[in-house]
CSV table of C-alpha atoms and ligand atoms in Angstrom, one decimal:
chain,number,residue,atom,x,y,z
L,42,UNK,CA,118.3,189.3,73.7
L,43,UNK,CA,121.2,186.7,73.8
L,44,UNK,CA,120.0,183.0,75.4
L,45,UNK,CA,122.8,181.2,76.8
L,46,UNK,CA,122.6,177.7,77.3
L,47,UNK,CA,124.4,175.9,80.1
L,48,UNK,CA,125.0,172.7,81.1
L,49,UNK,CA,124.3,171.9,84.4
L,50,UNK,CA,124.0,169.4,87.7
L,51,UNK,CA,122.9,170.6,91.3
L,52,UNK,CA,126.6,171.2,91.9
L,53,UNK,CA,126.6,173.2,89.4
L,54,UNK,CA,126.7,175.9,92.0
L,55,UNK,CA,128.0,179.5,90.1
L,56,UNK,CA,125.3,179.0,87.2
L,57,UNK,CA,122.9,178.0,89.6
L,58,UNK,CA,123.9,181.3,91.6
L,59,UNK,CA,123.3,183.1,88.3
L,60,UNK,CA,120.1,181.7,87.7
L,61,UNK,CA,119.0,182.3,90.7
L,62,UNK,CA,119.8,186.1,90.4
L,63,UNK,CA,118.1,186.4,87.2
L,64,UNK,CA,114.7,185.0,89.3
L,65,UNK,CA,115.4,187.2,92.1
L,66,UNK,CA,115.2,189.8,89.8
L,67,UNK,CA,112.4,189.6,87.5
L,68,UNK,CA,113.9,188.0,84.5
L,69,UNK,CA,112.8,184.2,82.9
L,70,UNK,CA,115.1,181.1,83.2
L,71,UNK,CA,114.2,177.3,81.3
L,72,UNK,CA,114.9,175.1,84.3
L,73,UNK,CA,115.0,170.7,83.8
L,74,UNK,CA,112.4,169.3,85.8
L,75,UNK,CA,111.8,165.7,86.2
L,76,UNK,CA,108.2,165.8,84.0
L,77,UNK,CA,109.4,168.6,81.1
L,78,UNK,CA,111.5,171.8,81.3
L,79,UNK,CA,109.7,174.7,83.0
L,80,UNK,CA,109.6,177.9,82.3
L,81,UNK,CA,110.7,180.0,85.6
L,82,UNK,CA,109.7,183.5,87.3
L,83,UNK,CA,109.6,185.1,90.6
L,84,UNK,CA,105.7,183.8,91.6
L,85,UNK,CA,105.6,186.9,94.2
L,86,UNK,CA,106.6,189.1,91.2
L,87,UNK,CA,103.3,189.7,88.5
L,88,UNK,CA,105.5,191.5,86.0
L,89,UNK,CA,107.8,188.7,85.7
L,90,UNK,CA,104.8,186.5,85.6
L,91,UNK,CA,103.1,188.1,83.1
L,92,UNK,CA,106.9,188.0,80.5
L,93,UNK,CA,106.1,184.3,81.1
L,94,UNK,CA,102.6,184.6,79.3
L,95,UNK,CA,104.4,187.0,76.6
L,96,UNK,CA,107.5,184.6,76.0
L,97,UNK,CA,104.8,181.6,75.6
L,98,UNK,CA,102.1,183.4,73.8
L,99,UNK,CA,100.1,181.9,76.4
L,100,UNK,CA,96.2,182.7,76.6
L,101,UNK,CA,96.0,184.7,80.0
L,102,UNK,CA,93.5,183.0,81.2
L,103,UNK,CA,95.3,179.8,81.8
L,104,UNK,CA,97.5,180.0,85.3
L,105,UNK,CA,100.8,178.7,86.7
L,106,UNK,CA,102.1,176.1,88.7
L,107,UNK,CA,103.6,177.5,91.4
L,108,UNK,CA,106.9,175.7,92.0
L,109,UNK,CA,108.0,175.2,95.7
L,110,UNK,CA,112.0,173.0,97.3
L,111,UNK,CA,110.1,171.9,100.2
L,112,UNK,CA,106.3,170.8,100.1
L,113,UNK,CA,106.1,172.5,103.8
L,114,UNK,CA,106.9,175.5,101.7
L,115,UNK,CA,102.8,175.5,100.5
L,116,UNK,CA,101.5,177.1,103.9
L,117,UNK,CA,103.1,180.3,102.7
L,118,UNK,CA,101.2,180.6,99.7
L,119,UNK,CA,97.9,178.2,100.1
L,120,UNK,CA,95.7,176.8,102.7
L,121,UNK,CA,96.7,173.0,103.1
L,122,UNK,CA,94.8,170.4,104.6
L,123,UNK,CA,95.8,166.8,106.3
L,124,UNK,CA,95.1,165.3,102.6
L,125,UNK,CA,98.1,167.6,101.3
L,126,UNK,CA,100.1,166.8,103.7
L,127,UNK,CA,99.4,162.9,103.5
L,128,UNK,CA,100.1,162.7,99.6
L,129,UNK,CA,103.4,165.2,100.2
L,130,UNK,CA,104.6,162.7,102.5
L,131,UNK,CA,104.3,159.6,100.1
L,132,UNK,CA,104.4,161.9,96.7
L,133,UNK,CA,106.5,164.7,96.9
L,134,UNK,CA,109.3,165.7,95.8
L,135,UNK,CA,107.8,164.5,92.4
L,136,UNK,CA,105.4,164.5,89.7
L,137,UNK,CA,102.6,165.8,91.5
L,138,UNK,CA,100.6,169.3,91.0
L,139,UNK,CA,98.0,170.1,93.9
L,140,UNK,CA,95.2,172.8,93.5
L,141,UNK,CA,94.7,174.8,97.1
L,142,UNK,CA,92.4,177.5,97.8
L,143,UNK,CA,95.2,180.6,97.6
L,144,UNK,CA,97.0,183.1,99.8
L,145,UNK,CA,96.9,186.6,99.6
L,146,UNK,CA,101.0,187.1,98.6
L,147,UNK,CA,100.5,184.7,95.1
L,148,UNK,CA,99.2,187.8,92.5
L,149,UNK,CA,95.6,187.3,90.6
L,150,UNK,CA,98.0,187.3,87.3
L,151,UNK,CA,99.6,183.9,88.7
L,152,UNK,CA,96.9,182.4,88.9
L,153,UNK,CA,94.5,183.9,86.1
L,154,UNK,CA,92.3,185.3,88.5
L,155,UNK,CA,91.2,182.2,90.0
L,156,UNK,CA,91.0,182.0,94.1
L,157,UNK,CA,93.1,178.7,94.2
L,158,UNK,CA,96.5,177.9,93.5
L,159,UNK,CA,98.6,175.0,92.2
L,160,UNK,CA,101.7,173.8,93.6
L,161,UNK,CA,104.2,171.4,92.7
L,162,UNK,CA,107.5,170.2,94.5
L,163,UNK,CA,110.2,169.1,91.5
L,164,UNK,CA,112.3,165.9,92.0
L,165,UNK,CA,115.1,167.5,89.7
L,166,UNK,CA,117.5,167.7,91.8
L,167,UNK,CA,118.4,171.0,89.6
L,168,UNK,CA,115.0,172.3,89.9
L,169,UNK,CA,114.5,171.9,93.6
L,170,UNK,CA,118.2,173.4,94.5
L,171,UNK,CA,117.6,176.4,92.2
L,172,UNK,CA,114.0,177.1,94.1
L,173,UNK,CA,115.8,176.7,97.3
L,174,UNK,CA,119.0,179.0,96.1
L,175,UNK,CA,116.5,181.7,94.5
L,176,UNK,CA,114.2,181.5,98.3
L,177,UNK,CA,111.1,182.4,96.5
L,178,UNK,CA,108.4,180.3,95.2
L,179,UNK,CA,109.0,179.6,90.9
L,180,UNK,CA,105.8,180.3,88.8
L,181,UNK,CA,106.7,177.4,85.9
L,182,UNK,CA,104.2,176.4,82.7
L,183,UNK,CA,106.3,174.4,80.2
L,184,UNK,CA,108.5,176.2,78.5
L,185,UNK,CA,107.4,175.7,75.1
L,186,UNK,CA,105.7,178.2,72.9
L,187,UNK,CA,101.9,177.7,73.6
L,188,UNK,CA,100.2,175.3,71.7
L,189,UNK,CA,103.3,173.1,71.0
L,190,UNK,CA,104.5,170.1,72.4
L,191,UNK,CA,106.3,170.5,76.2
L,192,UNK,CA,110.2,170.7,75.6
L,193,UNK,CA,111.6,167.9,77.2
L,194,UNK,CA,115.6,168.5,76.1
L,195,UNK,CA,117.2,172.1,76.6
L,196,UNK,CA,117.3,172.6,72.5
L,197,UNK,CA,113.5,171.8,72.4
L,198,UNK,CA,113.1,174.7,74.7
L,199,UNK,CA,116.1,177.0,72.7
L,200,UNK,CA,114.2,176.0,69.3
L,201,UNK,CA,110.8,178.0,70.8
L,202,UNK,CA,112.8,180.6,73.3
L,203,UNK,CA,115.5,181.7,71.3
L,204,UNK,CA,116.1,185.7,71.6
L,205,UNK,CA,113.3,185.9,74.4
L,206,UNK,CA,114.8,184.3,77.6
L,207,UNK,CA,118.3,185.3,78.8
L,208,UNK,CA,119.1,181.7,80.1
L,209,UNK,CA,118.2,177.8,79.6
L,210,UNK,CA,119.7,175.3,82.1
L,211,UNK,CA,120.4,172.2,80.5
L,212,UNK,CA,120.1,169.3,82.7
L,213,UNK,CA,119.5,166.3,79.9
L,214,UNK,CA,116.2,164.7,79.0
L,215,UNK,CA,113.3,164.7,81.1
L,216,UNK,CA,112.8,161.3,82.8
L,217,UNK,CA,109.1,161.3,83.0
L,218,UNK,CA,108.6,163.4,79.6
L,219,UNK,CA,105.0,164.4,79.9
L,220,UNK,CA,103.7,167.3,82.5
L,221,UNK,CA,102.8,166.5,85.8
L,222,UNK,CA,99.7,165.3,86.9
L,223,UNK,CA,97.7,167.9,88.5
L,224,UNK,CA,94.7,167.6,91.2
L,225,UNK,CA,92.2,169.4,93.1
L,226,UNK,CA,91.8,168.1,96.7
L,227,UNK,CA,89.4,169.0,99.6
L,228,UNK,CA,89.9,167.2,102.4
L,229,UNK,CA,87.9,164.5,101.4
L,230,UNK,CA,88.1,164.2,97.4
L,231,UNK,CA,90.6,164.2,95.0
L,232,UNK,CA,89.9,165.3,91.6
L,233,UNK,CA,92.1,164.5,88.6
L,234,UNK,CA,92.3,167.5,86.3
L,235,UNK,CA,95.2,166.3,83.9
L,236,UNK,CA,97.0,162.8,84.3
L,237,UNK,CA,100.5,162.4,84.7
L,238,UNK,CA,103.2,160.0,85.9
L,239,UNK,CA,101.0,159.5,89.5
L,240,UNK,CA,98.2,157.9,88.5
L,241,UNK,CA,94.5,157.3,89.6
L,242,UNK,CA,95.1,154.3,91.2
L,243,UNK,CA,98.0,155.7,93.0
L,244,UNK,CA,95.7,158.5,94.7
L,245,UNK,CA,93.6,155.9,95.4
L,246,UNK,CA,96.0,154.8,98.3
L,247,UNK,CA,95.0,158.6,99.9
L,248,UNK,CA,91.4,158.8,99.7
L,249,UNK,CA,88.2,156.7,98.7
L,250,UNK,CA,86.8,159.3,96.4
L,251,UNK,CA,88.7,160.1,93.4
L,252,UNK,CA,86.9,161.2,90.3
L,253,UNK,CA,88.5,162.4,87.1
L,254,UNK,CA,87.2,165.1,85.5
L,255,UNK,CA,85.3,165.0,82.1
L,256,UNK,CA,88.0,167.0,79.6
L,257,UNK,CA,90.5,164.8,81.0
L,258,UNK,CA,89.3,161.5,78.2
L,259,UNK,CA,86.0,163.8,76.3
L,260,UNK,CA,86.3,166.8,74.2
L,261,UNK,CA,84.6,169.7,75.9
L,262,UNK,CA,81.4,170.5,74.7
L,263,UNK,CA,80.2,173.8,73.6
L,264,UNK,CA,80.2,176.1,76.0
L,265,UNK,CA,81.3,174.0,79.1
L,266,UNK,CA,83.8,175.5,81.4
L,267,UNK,CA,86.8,173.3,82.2
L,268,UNK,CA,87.5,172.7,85.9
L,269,UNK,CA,91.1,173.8,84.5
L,270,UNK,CA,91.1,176.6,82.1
L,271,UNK,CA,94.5,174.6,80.3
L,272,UNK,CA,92.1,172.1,79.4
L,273,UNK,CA,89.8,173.5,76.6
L,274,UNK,CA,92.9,174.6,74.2
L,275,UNK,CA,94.1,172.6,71.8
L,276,UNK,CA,97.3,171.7,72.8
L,277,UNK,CA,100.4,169.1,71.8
L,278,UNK,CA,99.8,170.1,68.1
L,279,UNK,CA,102.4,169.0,65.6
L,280,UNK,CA,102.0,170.9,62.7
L,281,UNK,CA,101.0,168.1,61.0
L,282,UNK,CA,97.8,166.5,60.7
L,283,UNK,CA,97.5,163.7,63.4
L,284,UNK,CA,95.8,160.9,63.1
L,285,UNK,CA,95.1,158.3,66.1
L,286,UNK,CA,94.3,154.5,65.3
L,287,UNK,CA,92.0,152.2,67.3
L,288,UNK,CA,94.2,148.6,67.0
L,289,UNK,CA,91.2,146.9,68.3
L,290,UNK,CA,89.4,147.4,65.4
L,291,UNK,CA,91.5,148.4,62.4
L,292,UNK,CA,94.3,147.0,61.7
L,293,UNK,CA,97.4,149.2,62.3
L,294,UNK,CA,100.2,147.9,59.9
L,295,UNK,CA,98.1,146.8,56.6
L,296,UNK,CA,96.4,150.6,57.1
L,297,UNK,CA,99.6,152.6,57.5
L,298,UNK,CA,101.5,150.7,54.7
L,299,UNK,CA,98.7,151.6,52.4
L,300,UNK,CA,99.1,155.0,53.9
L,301,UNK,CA,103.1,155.0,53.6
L,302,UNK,CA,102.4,154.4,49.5
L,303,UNK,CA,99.6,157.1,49.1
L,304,UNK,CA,100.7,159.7,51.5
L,305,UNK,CA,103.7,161.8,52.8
L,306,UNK,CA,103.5,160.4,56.2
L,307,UNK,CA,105.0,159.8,59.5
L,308,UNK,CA,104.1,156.6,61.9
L,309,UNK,CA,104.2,156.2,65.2
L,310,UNK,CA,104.6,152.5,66.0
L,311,UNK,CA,105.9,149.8,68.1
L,312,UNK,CA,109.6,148.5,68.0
L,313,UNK,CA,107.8,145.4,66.8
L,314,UNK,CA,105.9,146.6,64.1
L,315,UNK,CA,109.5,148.1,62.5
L,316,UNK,CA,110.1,144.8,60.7
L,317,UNK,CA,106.8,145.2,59.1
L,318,UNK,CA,106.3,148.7,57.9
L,319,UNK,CA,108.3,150.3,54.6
L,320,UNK,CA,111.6,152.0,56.0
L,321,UNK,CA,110.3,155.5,55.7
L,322,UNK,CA,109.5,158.1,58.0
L,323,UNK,CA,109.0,155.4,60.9
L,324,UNK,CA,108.8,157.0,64.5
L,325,UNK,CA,109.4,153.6,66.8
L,326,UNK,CA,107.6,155.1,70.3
L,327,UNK,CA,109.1,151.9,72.1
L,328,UNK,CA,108.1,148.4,72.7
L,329,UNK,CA,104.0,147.6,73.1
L,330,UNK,CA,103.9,146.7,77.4
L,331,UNK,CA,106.5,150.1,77.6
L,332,UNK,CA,104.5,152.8,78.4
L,333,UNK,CA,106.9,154.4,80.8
L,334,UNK,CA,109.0,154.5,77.7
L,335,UNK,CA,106.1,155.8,75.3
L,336,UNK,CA,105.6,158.0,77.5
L,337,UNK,CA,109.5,159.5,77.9
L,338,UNK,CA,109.2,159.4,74.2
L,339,UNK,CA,105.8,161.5,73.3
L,340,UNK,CA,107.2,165.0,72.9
L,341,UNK,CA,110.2,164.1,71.2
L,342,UNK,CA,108.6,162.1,68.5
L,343,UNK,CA,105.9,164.9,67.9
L,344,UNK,CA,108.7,167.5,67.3
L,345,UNK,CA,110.6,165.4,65.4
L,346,UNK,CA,107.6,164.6,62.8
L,347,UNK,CA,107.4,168.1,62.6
L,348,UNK,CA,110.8,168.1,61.8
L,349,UNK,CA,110.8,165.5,59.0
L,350,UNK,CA,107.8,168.2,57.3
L,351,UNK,CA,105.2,165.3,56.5
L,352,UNK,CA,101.3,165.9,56.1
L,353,UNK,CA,100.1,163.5,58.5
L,354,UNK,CA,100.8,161.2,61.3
L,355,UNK,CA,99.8,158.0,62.7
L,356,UNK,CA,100.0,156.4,65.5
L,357,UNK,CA,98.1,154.0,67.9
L,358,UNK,CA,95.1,154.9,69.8
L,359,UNK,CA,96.5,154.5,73.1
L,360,UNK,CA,94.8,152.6,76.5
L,361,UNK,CA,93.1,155.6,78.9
L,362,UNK,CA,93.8,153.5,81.7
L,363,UNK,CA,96.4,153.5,83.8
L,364,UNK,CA,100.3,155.2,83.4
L,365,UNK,CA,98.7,155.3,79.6
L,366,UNK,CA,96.0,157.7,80.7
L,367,UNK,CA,98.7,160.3,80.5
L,368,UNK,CA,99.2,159.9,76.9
L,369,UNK,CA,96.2,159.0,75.9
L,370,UNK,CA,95.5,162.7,77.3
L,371,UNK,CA,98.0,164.4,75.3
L,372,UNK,CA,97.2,162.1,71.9
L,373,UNK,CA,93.6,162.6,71.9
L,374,UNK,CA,94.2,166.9,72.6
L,375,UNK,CA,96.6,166.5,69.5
L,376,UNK,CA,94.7,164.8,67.4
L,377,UNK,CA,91.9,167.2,67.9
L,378,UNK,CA,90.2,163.8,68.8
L,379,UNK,CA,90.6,162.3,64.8
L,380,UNK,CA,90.4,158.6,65.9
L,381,UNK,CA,90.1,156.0,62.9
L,382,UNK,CA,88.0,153.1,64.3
O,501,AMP,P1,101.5,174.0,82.4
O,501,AMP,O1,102.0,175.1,83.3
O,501,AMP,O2,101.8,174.2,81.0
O,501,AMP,O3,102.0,172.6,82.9
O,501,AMP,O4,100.0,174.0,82.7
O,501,AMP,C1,99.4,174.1,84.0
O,501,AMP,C2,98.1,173.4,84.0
O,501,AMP,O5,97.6,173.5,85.4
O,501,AMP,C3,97.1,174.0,83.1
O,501,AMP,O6,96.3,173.0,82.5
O,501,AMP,C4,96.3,174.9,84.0
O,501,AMP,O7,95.0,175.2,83.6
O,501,AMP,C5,96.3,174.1,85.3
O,501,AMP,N1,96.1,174.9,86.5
O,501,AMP,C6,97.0,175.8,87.1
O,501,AMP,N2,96.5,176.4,88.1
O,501,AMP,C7,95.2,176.0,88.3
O,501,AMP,C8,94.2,176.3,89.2
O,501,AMP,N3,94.3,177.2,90.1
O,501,AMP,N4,93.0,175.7,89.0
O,501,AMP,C9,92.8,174.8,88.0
O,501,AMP,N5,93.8,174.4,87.1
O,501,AMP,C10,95.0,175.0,87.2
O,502,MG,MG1,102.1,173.6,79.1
């Protein structure tokens, strides 16, 4: 199969007519979202669904976000409650997944069997005008082969989908560059199943009781069944050993220069530490108080150490608090949890 790649905007309107076509009739399209590309298919139609977990390699026992223009849109395919509707109101359109018990038209294969669904409402003004032009829900995972880092530029997502999707729409870098963050609510309790660009303390504003679930900071013991089945694979991996670095107690620049002499190595630092480090193989994730930045960042610099074809990688051991929960997430799932202290 040939993938075309086209640039596009929301006015964009006869690719985006195309596009929506190829949705409406069971084929795959990469679609710009705000968080990472997605990867696209008719959520009422569980063939098209299931090409999704066959372009990915994707387990299939890890479901779909099901991507809606207009969160009003969930009563069709979940059972809301006044909580939804108080975080669409504030949150949505944006970076914001939220787990619902499911309606009968969303197939078992969608949503790997489980009885709940989770929905998102894209920002992208691409995203959400292609949903609304194709008039059917959007299952979307990230459209990277599984296991890799999320694609956040079209050629990230040509580079793993080449020859197996008929269409990529390229609408630029992501803006938030990790995936969204994804909840379960009741209509009392949110819980936090994956961080993202919304964080804890913005949920906090919704409801009193907010918990986050263990995979989202531990590793998942032996046995233990994640509240989200995405959670217990390893996931984010460069090829590349990577290695994660506790500042607080070692310290980062006299350990990676020693590491730059012995090793062929990427590092992930700060734009400070630039001036310090030997001028090799040096990954600058943005300045230290930029995490918005890092975060944009993440993906790209993991693809690109893959790129350069070093052995290892380090970078800092990032804060799990805040907007840095997000990639603290994603670095520790990486690393496979290697942390120097
Ligand atoms: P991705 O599509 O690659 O962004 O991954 C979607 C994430 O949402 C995965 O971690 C899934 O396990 C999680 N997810 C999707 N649907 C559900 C659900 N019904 N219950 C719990 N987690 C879900
Ligand atoms: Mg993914």
């Amino acid at each position: 199969m040939v993938t075309e790649i086209f640039k596009v905007d929301k006015d964009s309107l006869d690719i985006l007519n195309k596009a929506a076509e190829l949705l409406r009739t069971g084929e795959l399209v990469a679609i710009p979202t705000e968080t990472v590309y997605g990867l696209g298919a008719n959520a009422f139609d569980k063939n098209a669904c299931l090409n999704i977990f066959k372009a990915k390699g994707r387990p299939g026992d890890n479901p779909l976000i099901v991507h809606i223009a207009n969160p009003l849109d969930a009563e069709q395919i979940a059972y809301t409650n006044p909580l939804y509707y108080k975080l669409a109101d504030k949150l949505m359109p944006g970076p914001l997944t939220v787990i619902l018990p499911k309606r009968e038209v969303i197939p078992a294969e969608v949503t790997a069997g489980l009885d709940s669904v989770a929905i998102r409402c894209p920002a992208h003004p691409v995203a959400n005008k292609l949903i609304e032009m194709a008039g059917i829900p959007i299952a979307a995972p990230s459209a990277n082969s599984s296991g890799k880092p999320s694609p956040t530029t079209a050629s990230h997502v040509f580079d793993d989908m080449e020859g197996k999707i008929p269409l990529i729409l390229d609408g630029g870098e992501c803006d938030v560059g990790v995936e969204s963050t994804v909840i379960k609510i009741t209509e009392n309790e949110i819980v936090l199943l994956r961080p993202g660009a919304v964080t804890v303390e913005m949920l906090k504003d919704f409801c009193e009781n907010v918990s986050i679930a263990g995979a989202v900071k531990e590793e998942l013991k032996a046995g233990e069944k994640p509240l989200s089945p995405g959670m217990k694979y390893k996931h984010y991996a460069p090829a590349a050993e990577l290695y994660l670095i506790d500042d607080k107690s070692v310290n980062f620049v006299e350990f990676t220069k020693e590491k730059q002499k012995a090793e062929s190595c990427a590092v992930m630092c700060y734009d400070e530490e630039l001036p310090l480090l030997e001028n090799k193989n040096l990954l600058p994730v943005g300045k230290r108080e930029d995490i918005k930045n890092q975060t944009k960042r993440l993906f790209i610099l993991l693809r690109k150490a893959d790129k350069m074809g070093v052995d290892t990688i380090y970078a800092h051991l990032p804060d799990d608090t805040g907007e840095s929960l997000a990639i603290y997430n994603r670095m520790i799932r990486a690393c496979a949890h290697k942390i120097i202290k």
